[in-house]
Tab-separated table of C-alpha atoms and ligand atoms in Angstrom:
chain	number	residue	atom	x	y	z
A	1275	MET	CA	-3.527	2.840	1.712
A	1276	ASN	CA	-5.401	3.824	-1.482
A	1277	TYR	CA	-7.911	1.234	-2.619
A	1278	VAL	CA	-9.598	1.705	-5.983
A	1279	ILE	CA	-12.478	-0.508	-7.098
A	1280	VAL	CA	-13.629	-0.352	-10.711
A	1281	GLY	CA	-17.260	-1.435	-11.033
A	1282	ALA	CA	-20.036	-0.688	-8.535
A	1283	GLY	CA	-22.070	-3.893	-8.813
A	1284	PRO	CA	-22.430	-6.549	-6.094
A	1285	ALA	CA	-18.765	-7.618	-6.272
A	1286	GLY	CA	-17.484	-4.030	-6.011
A	1287	VAL	CA	-19.874	-3.002	-3.235
A	1288	ILE	CA	-19.146	-6.025	-1.022
A	1289	ALA	CA	-15.432	-5.493	-1.592
A	1290	ALA	CA	-15.680	-1.822	-0.550
A	1291	GLU	CA	-17.602	-2.716	2.623
A	1292	THR	CA	-15.162	-5.500	3.484
A	1293	LEU	CA	-12.186	-3.193	2.973
A	1294	ARG	CA	-13.710	-0.638	5.309
A	1295	LYS	CA	-14.419	-3.252	7.960
A	1296	HIS	CA	-10.804	-4.396	8.015
A	1297	ASP	CA	-9.090	-1.087	7.279
A	1298	PRO	CA	-10.849	1.787	9.052
A	1299	GLU	CA	-8.258	4.338	7.841
A	1300	GLY	CA	-7.762	3.459	4.149
A	1301	ASN	CA	-9.055	5.598	1.264
A	1302	ILE	CA	-11.671	3.646	-0.656
A	1303	VAL	CA	-12.881	4.757	-4.085
A	1304	LEU	CA	-15.703	2.879	-5.813
A	1305	ILE	CA	-16.108	3.761	-9.507
A	1306	GLY	CA	-19.294	2.949	-11.411
A	1307	ASP	CA	-20.252	3.942	-14.939
A	1308	GLU	CA	-24.040	3.498	-14.827
A	1309	GLY	CA	-24.808	6.654	-12.806
A	1310	GLY	CA	-27.199	6.508	-9.874
A	1311	VAL	CA	-26.990	4.261	-6.854
A	1312	PRO	CA	-25.319	0.800	-7.012
A	1313	TYR	CA	-27.984	-1.790	-7.754
A	1314	SER	CA	-28.523	-5.484	-8.323
A	1315	ARG	CA	-29.337	-6.767	-11.794
A	1316	MET	CA	-30.889	-9.826	-10.152
A	1317	ALA	CA	-33.738	-7.600	-8.987
A	1318	ILE	CA	-34.691	-6.570	-12.564
A	1319	PRO	CA	-37.365	-9.310	-12.936
A	1320	TYR	CA	-39.013	-8.197	-9.672
A	1321	PHE	CA	-39.104	-4.636	-10.997
A	1322	LEU	CA	-40.556	-5.839	-14.311
A	1323	ILE	CA	-43.422	-7.674	-12.650
A	1324	GLY	CA	-44.158	-4.691	-10.420
A	1325	LYS	CA	-43.122	-6.296	-7.140
A	1326	ILE	CA	-40.613	-3.535	-6.403
A	1327	PRO	CA	-40.019	0.055	-7.574
A	1328	GLN	CA	-36.734	1.055	-9.286
A	1329	SER	CA	-35.311	1.982	-5.874
A	1330	GLY	CA	-36.006	-1.587	-4.685
A	1331	MET	CA	-33.132	-2.701	-6.927
A	1332	HIS	CA	-30.579	-0.696	-4.927
A	1333	LEU	CA	-28.012	-2.934	-3.270
A	1334	ARG	CA	-28.289	-0.919	-0.061
A	1335	PRO	CA	-31.616	0.713	0.818
A	1336	ASP	CA	-29.985	3.639	2.602
A	1337	ASP	CA	-28.567	6.015	-0.036
A	1338	ASP	CA	-26.286	7.553	2.605
A	1339	HIS	CA	-24.713	4.139	3.285
A	1340	TYR	CA	-21.504	4.749	1.305
A	1341	ARG	CA	-20.863	8.240	2.678
A	1342	ARG	CA	-21.337	6.979	6.239
A	1343	LEU	CA	-18.754	4.241	5.623
A	1344	GLY	CA	-16.322	6.752	4.117
A	1345	ILE	CA	-16.492	5.078	0.703
A	1346	ARG	CA	-16.118	7.642	-2.095
A	1347	VAL	CA	-18.461	6.684	-4.935
A	1348	VAL	CA	-17.259	8.134	-8.251
A	1349	SER	CA	-19.482	8.212	-11.318
A	1350	GLY	CA	-17.432	7.630	-14.454
A	1351	ARG	CA	-15.967	5.057	-16.759
A	1352	VAL	CA	-12.396	3.853	-16.432
A	1353	ALA	CA	-10.777	4.135	-19.850
A	1354	ALA	CA	-7.253	2.960	-19.085
A	1355	LEU	CA	-4.985	1.360	-16.532
A	1356	ASP	CA	-1.448	2.730	-16.161
A	1357	MET	CA	0.483	0.101	-14.273
A	1358	GLU	CA	3.768	2.018	-14.239
A	1359	ALA	CA	2.145	4.926	-12.428
A	1360	SER	CA	-0.311	2.692	-10.483
A	1361	ARG	CA	-3.360	4.689	-11.497
A	1362	VAL	CA	-6.549	4.397	-13.504
A	1363	THR	CA	-7.783	7.104	-15.850
A	1364	LEU	CA	-11.434	8.008	-16.283
A	1365	GLU	CA	-12.886	8.843	-19.700
A	1366	GLY	CA	-12.986	12.524	-18.652
A	1367	GLY	CA	-9.215	12.445	-17.975
A	1368	GLU	CA	-9.217	12.283	-14.153
A	1369	ASN	CA	-6.485	10.041	-12.719
A	1370	LEU	CA	-7.029	7.982	-9.583
A	1371	PRO	CA	-3.912	6.508	-7.955
A	1372	PHE	CA	-4.031	3.153	-6.182
A	1373	ASP	CA	-1.949	0.923	-3.957
A	1374	ARG	CA	-4.423	-1.931	-4.385
A	1375	LEU	CA	-6.829	-2.186	-7.325
A	1376	LEU	CA	-9.923	-4.360	-7.735
A	1377	LEU	CA	-11.409	-4.918	-11.189
A	1378	ALA	CA	-15.103	-5.732	-10.732
A	1379	THR	CA	-16.487	-4.499	-14.036
A	1380	GLY	CA	-18.912	-7.372	-14.661
A	1381	SER	CA	-20.128	-8.140	-18.139
A	1382	ARG	CA	-22.316	-6.546	-20.788
A	1383	ALA	CA	-24.984	-7.968	-23.059
A	1384	ALA	CA	-23.541	-9.486	-26.212
A	1385	ASN	CA	-24.810	-8.432	-29.629
A	1386	PRO	CA	-25.438	-11.366	-31.957
A	1387	PRO	CA	-24.805	-10.764	-35.688
A	1388	ILE	CA	-28.390	-9.742	-36.455
A	1389	ALA	CA	-29.236	-6.677	-38.553
A	1390	GLY	CA	-31.679	-4.255	-36.933
A	1391	LEU	CA	-30.592	-4.539	-33.284
A	1392	ASP	CA	-30.358	-0.742	-33.116
A	1393	LEU	CA	-34.023	-0.180	-34.060
A	1394	PRO	CA	-36.355	1.461	-31.541
A	1395	GLY	CA	-38.218	-1.283	-29.678
A	1396	VAL	CA	-35.258	-3.698	-29.691
A	1397	GLU	CA	-33.776	-3.935	-26.190
A	1398	HIS	CA	-31.349	-5.969	-24.146
A	1399	CYS	CA	-32.351	-6.887	-20.611
A	1400	TRP	CA	-29.131	-6.348	-18.708
A	1401	THR	CA	-29.206	-2.932	-17.040
A	1402	ALA	CA	-31.704	-0.899	-15.028
A	1403	GLY	CA	-32.003	1.335	-18.112
A	1404	ASP	CA	-32.920	-1.694	-20.260
A	1405	ALA	CA	-35.528	-2.723	-17.685
A	1406	ASP	CA	-37.115	0.740	-17.883
A	1407	ALA	CA	-37.265	0.574	-21.673
A	1408	ILE	CA	-38.875	-2.889	-21.564
A	1409	ALA	CA	-41.409	-1.838	-18.932
A	1410	ARG	CA	-42.519	1.031	-21.203
A	1411	ARG	CA	-43.442	-1.335	-24.090
A	1412	ALA	CA	-44.249	-4.723	-22.522
A	1413	HIS	CA	-47.830	-3.967	-21.613
A	1414	LYS	CA	-50.623	-6.551	-21.454
A	1415	GLY	CA	-51.306	-8.013	-24.893
A	1416	ALA	CA	-48.189	-6.479	-26.522
A	1417	ARG	CA	-46.498	-8.767	-29.080
A	1418	VAL	CA	-43.065	-9.559	-27.695
A	1419	VAL	CA	-40.303	-11.668	-29.234
A	1420	LEU	CA	-37.551	-12.844	-26.884
A	1421	ILE	CA	-34.360	-13.912	-28.655
A	1422	GLY	CA	-32.413	-16.394	-26.513
A	1423	ALA	CA	-33.693	-18.949	-24.000
A	1424	GLY	CA	-30.583	-19.270	-21.841
A	1425	PHE	CA	-30.470	-18.716	-18.068
A	1426	ILE	CA	-31.045	-14.953	-18.261
A	1427	GLY	CA	-33.471	-15.336	-21.191
A	1428	CYS	CA	-35.652	-17.704	-19.174
A	1429	ILE	CA	-35.640	-15.376	-16.157
A	1430	ILE	CA	-36.871	-12.580	-18.430
A	1431	LEU	CA	-39.337	-14.969	-20.100
A	1432	GLU	CA	-41.063	-15.460	-16.777
A	1433	ALA	CA	-41.227	-11.710	-16.065
A	1434	LEU	CA	-42.601	-10.976	-19.553
A	1435	ALA	CA	-45.200	-13.755	-19.338
A	1436	LEU	CA	-46.334	-12.464	-15.949
A	1437	ARG	CA	-46.866	-9.022	-17.520
A	1438	GLY	CA	-49.437	-10.681	-19.798
A	1439	VAL	CA	-47.660	-10.113	-23.112
A	1440	ASP	CA	-48.170	-12.266	-26.196
A	1441	LEU	CA	-44.760	-13.962	-26.083
A	1442	THR	CA	-42.686	-15.861	-28.652
A	1443	VAL	CA	-39.266	-17.218	-27.631
A	1444	ILE	CA	-36.630	-18.013	-30.235
A	1445	GLU	CA	-33.634	-20.178	-29.416
A	1446	ALA	CA	-30.930	-21.240	-31.866
A	1447	ALA	CA	-29.979	-24.394	-29.910
A	1448	ASP	CA	-31.945	-27.638	-29.911
A	1449	ARG	CA	-33.433	-26.958	-26.446
A	1450	MET	CA	-34.180	-24.309	-23.891
A	1451	VAL	CA	-31.437	-23.370	-21.375
A	1452	PRO	CA	-28.870	-25.397	-23.360
A	1453	LEU	CA	-25.989	-24.632	-20.977
A	1454	MET	CA	-27.793	-26.000	-17.931
A	1455	THR	CA	-30.041	-28.786	-19.226
A	1456	THR	CA	-29.908	-32.054	-21.093
A	1457	GLU	CA	-32.099	-32.432	-24.177
A	1458	THR	CA	-34.693	-34.226	-22.016
A	1459	ALA	CA	-34.868	-31.519	-19.346
A	1460	GLY	CA	-34.817	-28.702	-21.927
A	1461	GLY	CA	-37.658	-30.447	-23.777
A	1462	LEU	CA	-39.747	-30.626	-20.612
A	1463	ILE	CA	-39.247	-26.907	-19.949
A	1464	LYS	CA	-40.338	-26.142	-23.522
A	1465	THR	CA	-43.546	-28.205	-23.220
A	1466	TRP	CA	-44.225	-26.580	-19.828
A	1467	CYS	CA	-43.945	-23.076	-21.340
A	1468	GLU	CA	-46.038	-23.943	-24.400
A	1469	ARG	CA	-48.836	-25.263	-22.183
A	1470	ARG	CA	-48.822	-21.861	-20.474
A	1471	GLY	CA	-49.332	-19.984	-23.712
A	1472	VAL	CA	-45.739	-19.111	-24.631
A	1473	ALA	CA	-44.701	-19.987	-28.209
A	1474	VAL	CA	-41.193	-21.509	-28.225
A	1475	LEU	CA	-39.177	-22.021	-31.414
A	1476	THR	CA	-35.962	-23.979	-30.853
A	1477	ARG	CA	-33.391	-24.731	-33.590
A	1478	THR	CA	-34.394	-21.365	-35.057
A	1479	GLN	CA	-32.140	-18.445	-35.984
A	1480	VAL	CA	-33.053	-14.788	-36.326
A	1481	GLY	CA	-31.604	-13.305	-39.509
A	1482	GLU	CA	-32.805	-9.729	-39.356
A	1483	ILE	CA	-35.186	-7.353	-37.602
A	1484	THR	CA	-36.955	-4.687	-39.639
A	1485	ARG	CA	-39.448	-1.941	-38.819
A	1486	ASP	CA	-42.363	-0.533	-40.805
A	1487	GLY	CA	-45.615	1.275	-39.962
A	1488	ALA	CA	-47.064	-1.849	-38.313
A	1489	GLY	CA	-44.139	-2.301	-35.942
A	1490	LEU	CA	-41.172	-4.679	-35.877
A	1491	SER	CA	-40.768	-7.829	-37.974
A	1492	VAL	CA	-38.452	-10.586	-36.830
A	1493	HIS	CA	-37.189	-12.580	-39.834
A	1494	LEU	CA	-36.215	-16.186	-39.176
A	1495	ASP	CA	-34.169	-18.775	-41.048
A	1496	LYS	CA	-37.428	-20.683	-41.574
A	1497	GLY	CA	-41.109	-19.804	-41.604
A	1498	ALA	CA	-42.883	-16.466	-41.841
A	1499	PRO	CA	-41.578	-13.331	-40.067
A	1500	ILE	CA	-43.055	-12.607	-36.635
A	1501	SER	CA	-44.605	-9.202	-35.954
A	1502	ALA	CA	-43.671	-7.582	-32.678
A	1503	ASP	CA	-44.097	-4.424	-30.613
A	1504	LEU	CA	-40.966	-5.257	-28.617
A	1505	VAL	CA	-37.945	-7.519	-29.217
A	1506	VAL	CA	-35.802	-8.473	-26.236
A	1507	VAL	CA	-32.314	-9.796	-26.965
A	1508	ALA	CA	-30.807	-12.174	-24.399
A	1509	THR	CA	-28.051	-13.977	-26.244
A	1510	GLY	CA	-25.246	-14.060	-23.695
A	1511	VAL	CA	-22.740	-11.647	-22.188
A	1512	ARG	CA	-19.115	-10.543	-22.622
A	1513	ALA	CA	-16.684	-9.585	-19.862
A	1514	ASN	CA	-16.009	-5.823	-19.559
A	1515	MET	CA	-12.231	-5.700	-19.877
A	1516	ASP	CA	-11.564	-3.550	-22.964
A	1517	PHE	CA	-9.926	-0.880	-20.802
A	1518	LEU	CA	-7.127	-3.370	-20.067
A	1519	ALA	CA	-6.011	-3.366	-23.702
A	1520	GLY	CA	-2.269	-2.756	-23.783
A	1521	SER	CA	-1.837	-3.536	-20.076
A	1522	ALA	CA	-0.009	-6.645	-18.870
A	1523	VAL	CA	-3.049	-7.992	-16.978
A	1524	ALA	CA	-3.663	-11.532	-18.253
A	1525	THR	CA	-7.101	-12.225	-19.715
A	1526	ASP	CA	-8.890	-15.086	-21.422
A	1527	VAL	CA	-12.727	-15.291	-21.386
A	1528	GLY	CA	-12.420	-13.088	-18.289
A	1529	ILE	CA	-9.581	-11.608	-16.222
A	1530	ILE	CA	-7.538	-14.543	-14.949
A	1531	VAL	CA	-7.182	-14.707	-11.162
A	1532	ASN	CA	-5.517	-17.144	-8.768
A	1533	ASP	CA	-6.970	-18.661	-5.606
A	1534	HIS	CA	-6.473	-15.319	-3.823
A	1535	LEU	CA	-8.435	-13.524	-6.565
A	1536	GLN	CA	-5.213	-11.754	-7.585
A	1537	THR	CA	-4.383	-11.249	-11.259
A	1538	ASN	CA	-0.923	-11.976	-12.649
A	1539	ILE	CA	0.026	-8.473	-11.420
A	1540	SER	CA	0.775	-8.060	-7.721
A	1541	GLY	CA	-1.713	-5.702	-6.017
A	1542	ILE	CA	-4.316	-5.975	-8.814
A	1543	TYR	CA	-7.309	-8.212	-8.148
A	1544	ALA	CA	-10.500	-9.125	-10.025
A	1545	ALA	CA	-13.897	-10.317	-8.820
A	1546	GLY	CA	-17.373	-11.199	-10.045
A	1547	ASP	CA	-18.623	-11.733	-13.599
A	1548	VAL	CA	-15.408	-10.336	-15.086
A	1549	ALA	CA	-13.127	-12.743	-13.195
A	1550	GLN	CA	-12.062	-16.134	-14.466
A	1551	GLY	CA	-11.200	-17.939	-11.271
A	1552	PRO	CA	-10.988	-21.306	-9.520
A	1553	ASP	CA	-13.929	-23.643	-10.066
A	1554	PHE	CA	-14.878	-26.148	-7.384
A	1555	SER	CA	-15.094	-28.898	-10.018
A	1556	GLY	CA	-11.557	-28.175	-11.252
A	1557	GLY	CA	-9.859	-25.694	-13.573
A	1558	ASP	CA	-10.940	-22.089	-13.782
A	1559	ARG	CA	-13.912	-20.397	-15.400
A	1560	VAL	CA	-16.086	-17.323	-15.473
A	1561	HIS	CA	-19.040	-18.064	-13.243
A	1562	PRO	CA	-21.460	-15.195	-13.834
A	1563	ILE	CA	-23.883	-15.432	-10.940
A	1564	GLN	CA	-24.380	-13.123	-8.007
A	1565	PRO	CA	-23.373	-15.459	-5.145
A	1566	THR	CA	-19.996	-15.941	-6.827
A	1567	ALA	CA	-19.625	-12.173	-7.348
A	1568	VAL	CA	-20.329	-11.531	-3.670
A	1569	GLU	CA	-17.922	-14.210	-2.443
A	1570	HIS	CA	-15.238	-13.055	-4.888
A	1571	GLY	CA	-15.645	-9.447	-3.709
A	1572	ARG	CA	-15.348	-10.404	-0.054
A	1573	ILE	CA	-12.309	-12.640	-0.466
A	1574	ALA	CA	-10.505	-10.286	-2.844
A	1575	ALA	CA	-10.927	-7.466	-0.305
A	1576	LEU	CA	-9.570	-9.589	2.553
A	1577	ASN	CA	-6.474	-10.314	0.500
A	1578	MET	CA	-6.198	-6.643	-0.484
A	1579	VAL	CA	-5.932	-5.621	3.185
A	1580	GLY	CA	-3.108	-8.132	3.640
A	1581	LYS	CA	-4.883	-11.210	4.973
A	1582	ASP	CA	-4.051	-14.553	3.433
A	1583	VAL	CA	-7.451	-15.965	2.455
A	1584	ARG	CA	-7.759	-18.721	-0.104
A	1585	TYR	CA	-10.797	-19.066	-2.358
A	1586	GLN	CA	-12.054	-22.657	-2.480
A	1587	GLY	CA	-13.567	-22.289	-5.947
A	1588	SER	CA	-17.124	-21.576	-6.889
A	1589	LEU	CA	-19.521	-24.466	-7.290
A	1590	MET	CA	-21.372	-24.125	-10.573
A	1591	MET	CA	-24.965	-23.993	-9.401
A	1592	ASN	CA	-27.895	-22.421	-11.195
A	1593	VAL	CA	-31.449	-22.364	-9.922
A	1594	LEU	CA	-34.027	-21.329	-12.487
A	1595	ASP	CA	-37.755	-20.902	-12.033
A	1596	THR	CA	-39.461	-20.946	-15.439
A	1597	LEU	CA	-43.141	-20.129	-14.914
A	1598	GLY	CA	-43.153	-22.287	-11.782
A	1599	LEU	CA	-41.024	-25.168	-13.099
A	1600	VAL	CA	-37.791	-25.108	-11.105
A	1601	SER	CA	-34.577	-26.508	-12.555
A	1602	VAL	CA	-31.361	-26.801	-10.568
A	1603	SER	CA	-28.003	-27.688	-12.094
A	1604	SER	CA	-24.945	-28.172	-9.890
A	1605	GLY	CA	-21.300	-29.057	-10.472
A	1606	ASN	CA	-20.456	-31.267	-13.426
A	1607	TRP	CA	-24.046	-32.313	-14.292
A	1608	LYS	CA	-23.081	-33.059	-17.894
A	1609	GLY	CA	-20.766	-35.935	-17.040
A	1610	GLY	CA	-17.842	-37.037	-19.175
A	1611	PRO	CA	-15.323	-39.813	-19.778
A	1612	GLY	CA	-14.917	-42.119	-16.762
A	1613	LEU	CA	-17.967	-40.716	-14.962
A	1614	ASP	CA	-21.175	-42.680	-14.258
A	1615	VAL	CA	-24.711	-41.366	-14.634
A	1616	GLY	CA	-28.082	-42.221	-13.073
A	1617	GLU	CA	-31.177	-40.671	-14.622
A	1618	ARG	CA	-34.946	-40.815	-14.032
A	1619	ILE	CA	-37.647	-38.959	-15.952
A	1620	ASP	CA	-41.344	-38.587	-15.165
A	1621	GLU	CA	-42.740	-36.674	-18.149
A	1622	GLU	CA	-46.323	-36.601	-16.896
A	1623	ASP	CA	-45.305	-34.777	-13.723
A	1624	PHE	CA	-42.510	-32.720	-15.283
A	1625	ARG	CA	-39.942	-34.298	-12.993
A	1626	TYR	CA	-36.422	-35.251	-13.929
A	1627	ILE	CA	-33.249	-36.036	-12.033
A	1628	ARG	CA	-29.755	-36.802	-13.285
A	1629	LEU	CA	-26.814	-37.636	-11.031
A	1630	VAL	CA	-23.185	-37.803	-12.120
A	1631	PHE	CA	-20.597	-39.775	-10.132
A	1632	ASP	CA	-16.823	-39.891	-10.123
A	1633	ASP	CA	-16.149	-43.278	-8.521
A	1634	ASP	CA	-18.592	-43.199	-5.562
A	1635	VAL	CA	-18.648	-39.408	-5.158
A	1636	LEU	CA	-21.441	-37.234	-6.520
A	1637	VAL	CA	-19.833	-34.552	-8.715
A	1638	GLY	CA	-22.855	-33.081	-10.467
A	1639	ALA	CA	-26.634	-33.116	-10.571
A	1640	LEU	CA	-29.507	-31.778	-12.606
A	1641	SER	CA	-32.979	-31.749	-11.144
A	1642	LEU	CA	-36.260	-30.517	-12.566
A	1643	GLY	CA	-39.589	-30.059	-10.846
A	1644	ARG	CA	-38.376	-30.238	-7.238
A	1645	THR	CA	-36.773	-27.666	-4.997
A	1646	ASP	CA	-36.525	-29.642	-1.769
A	1647	ARG	CA	-33.364	-31.484	-2.836
A	1648	VAL	CA	-31.225	-28.456	-3.613
A	1649	GLY	CA	-29.459	-28.512	-0.235
A	1650	VAL	CA	-28.916	-32.266	-0.284
A	1651	LEU	CA	-27.408	-32.276	-3.770
A	1652	ARG	CA	-25.210	-29.294	-3.064
A	1653	GLY	CA	-24.118	-30.759	0.283
A	1654	LEU	CA	-23.111	-34.115	-1.187
A	1655	ILE	CA	-21.183	-32.485	-4.030
A	1656	GLN	CA	-19.378	-29.937	-1.860
A	1657	THR	CA	-18.421	-32.364	0.901
A	1658	LYS	CA	-17.344	-35.008	-1.653
A	1659	THR	CA	-19.021	-37.604	0.564
A	1660	PRO	CA	-18.122	-41.202	-0.450
A	1661	LEU	CA	-21.458	-42.880	-1.177
A	1662	GLY	CA	-20.207	-46.486	-0.915
A	1663	PRO	CA	-23.001	-48.974	-1.740
A	1664	TRP	CA	-25.445	-46.108	-2.253
A	1665	LYS	CA	-23.838	-45.223	-5.562
A	1666	GLU	CA	-25.264	-48.296	-7.351
A	1667	ARG	CA	-28.624	-47.810	-5.643
A	1668	LEU	CA	-28.708	-44.225	-6.880
A	1669	ILE	CA	-27.797	-45.205	-10.421
A	1670	ALA	CA	-30.764	-47.618	-10.329
A	1671	ASP	CA	-33.043	-45.010	-8.752
A	1672	PRO	CA	-31.677	-41.441	-8.442
A	1673	THR	CA	-34.823	-40.309	-6.617
A	1674	ARG	CA	-33.464	-42.065	-3.483
A	1675	ILE	CA	-30.959	-39.235	-3.038
A	1676	ASP	CA	-32.482	-38.084	0.277
A	1677	ALA	CA	-32.116	-41.568	1.776
A	1678	ALA	CA	-28.515	-41.734	0.550
A	1679	TYR	CA	-27.777	-38.364	2.131
A	1680	VAL	CA	-29.163	-39.413	5.498
A	1681	ALA	CA	-27.386	-42.775	5.411
A	1682	ARG	CA	-23.971	-41.481	4.316
A	1683	SER	CA	-23.786	-38.263	6.313
A	1684	HIS	CA	-23.690	-40.350	9.510
A	1685	VAL	CA	-20.932	-42.691	8.368
B	710	FAD	C1	-32.155	-9.907	-15.605
B	710	FAD	C2	-31.052	-10.557	-14.797
B	710	FAD	C3	-31.398	-11.511	-13.861
B	710	FAD	C4	-30.391	-12.142	-13.124
B	710	FAD	N1	-30.759	-13.087	-12.211
B	710	FAD	C5	-29.811	-13.715	-11.493
B	710	FAD	C6	-30.181	-14.709	-10.547
B	710	FAD	O1	-31.361	-15.043	-10.366
B	710	FAD	N2	-29.184	-15.296	-9.822
B	710	FAD	C7	-27.874	-14.935	-9.976
B	710	FAD	O2	-27.025	-15.466	-9.263
B	710	FAD	N3	-27.499	-14.013	-10.884
B	710	FAD	C8	-28.429	-13.395	-11.654
B	710	FAD	N4	-28.052	-12.452	-12.580
B	710	FAD	C9	-26.607	-12.222	-12.795
B	710	FAD	C10	-26.049	-11.247	-11.754
B	710	FAD	O3	-26.783	-10.061	-11.827
B	710	FAD	C11	-24.571	-11.013	-12.000
B	710	FAD	O4	-23.878	-12.237	-11.823
B	710	FAD	C12	-24.006	-9.960	-11.042
B	710	FAD	O5	-24.579	-8.716	-11.309
B	710	FAD	C13	-22.487	-9.855	-11.165
B	710	FAD	O6	-22.035	-8.836	-10.324
B	710	FAD	P1	-20.707	-8.009	-10.670
B	710	FAD	O7	-20.518	-7.060	-9.553
B	710	FAD	O8	-19.607	-8.934	-11.008
B	710	FAD	O9	-21.029	-7.245	-12.042
B	710	FAD	P2	-22.152	-6.176	-12.405
B	710	FAD	O10	-23.365	-6.341	-11.581
B	710	FAD	O11	-22.306	-6.263	-13.887
B	710	FAD	O12	-21.474	-4.778	-12.006
B	710	FAD	C14	-20.339	-4.287	-12.694
B	710	FAD	C15	-20.463	-2.789	-12.804
B	710	FAD	O13	-19.246	-2.269	-13.351
B	710	FAD	C16	-19.566	-1.289	-14.329
B	710	FAD	N5	-18.427	-1.087	-15.258
B	710	FAD	C17	-18.087	-1.845	-16.315
B	710	FAD	N6	-16.984	-1.341	-16.921
B	710	FAD	C18	-16.628	-0.232	-16.228
B	710	FAD	C19	-15.593	0.728	-16.367
B	710	FAD	N7	-14.668	0.632	-17.353
B	710	FAD	N8	-15.546	1.751	-15.482
B	710	FAD	C20	-16.454	1.849	-14.475
B	710	FAD	N9	-17.448	0.969	-14.288
B	710	FAD	C21	-17.543	-0.058	-15.161
B	710	FAD	C22	-20.799	-1.887	-14.992
B	710	FAD	O14	-21.503	-0.938	-15.766
B	710	FAD	C23	-21.560	-2.352	-13.766
B	710	FAD	O15	-22.313	-1.306	-13.200
B	710	FAD	C24	-29.025	-11.789	-13.308
B	710	FAD	C25	-28.691	-10.806	-14.267
B	710	FAD	C26	-29.695	-10.196	-15.001
B	710	FAD	C27	-29.322	-9.160	-16.022
């Protein structure tokens, strides 16, 4: 059996290892276009704050790991998929035939419509190469502008602040981390950052970046331009699926997969950031976090070797540590028609909790300033535990969630 995996990130690597475990004889080819050893983007912040060297980002510490497992790692970019011939073609022209194909190409940093993104000193923070470029300029006291305060933006914010730079964050939305916080929680994170010396401008758009002898200037839709030695752009990502143009593989925001991680084409699977698959809270969505990539990779591989393994759907859960203030969003924390909400805010202590119920079942939660409840919230959501009389108690006082968990998990 010829297995070809396109993309050598966490989803691709776990898939290759799982294939080998269950098919000792198959040919496994793992194609990556970044050169070097497969690594984890999640480790970039640790590299930036000097906790680990570049090699500490490698997904497997032993560089001989893939050879020992009989996994052929190919460096190159897949340019096209020929479904008739069941093969992929690399940019250099080499063809690689497959019986089973996994698309695990992840996503790439999106470019917002801002002039000047190609200037020296303007970087994304998505690849190991980007991290190197940032590390070269983000020295203590350097003037750094970070565009975008989403999940990835805030992770980078922390790394930049810990490097001692003079940091300004610009966010177009009305709050920080708009996709995982309410206005209240986003406001608390902003105040928290400002008290730690980070300037945060929300509801602010960057129009253009220019460069002169004094360095970079970031021009805004209001107020004076900001001078900078480094501009970091973190304004979202796009799925890497251009090479599927003209193929019959169905795509939307990502590559659409079913509950076996198979695309609409038999024998072709997708996993990780590029896959739009079942969501625990219903429907399907791209869920670009590493635990989902790893689980996708594992389950796709099991199905590729012929097992019948169903994916339960990924639970939307993001844990973010912004300069020591931890926010956790799980499931449908936003709420919606027919759902009930309990909320409690303690601004002095930077604590906030929001619970969302469908009937008497917890379907989503957002918590700020506490980490000890992560397991409880996740457990209640995933097990769909009926909370009975505890629902009304929790709406009155959501901080009693631990007591509710203990009481209802023994029912
Ligand atoms: C700074 C940073 C911090 C993060 N922190 C967290 C965190 O704390 N928690 C968390 O859960 N997630 C975090 N993430 C997100 C996490 O890294 C991703 O969800 C994860 O990398 C997805 O894995 P993947 O294998 O699907 O894709 P990727 O890791 O993107 O790997 C895909 C690989 O495929 C390659 N590729 C693309 N197209 C082709 C092609 N045509 N041919 C060959 N190869 C191709 C890509 O270049 C890439 O090497 C972070 C990301 C960044 C950038």
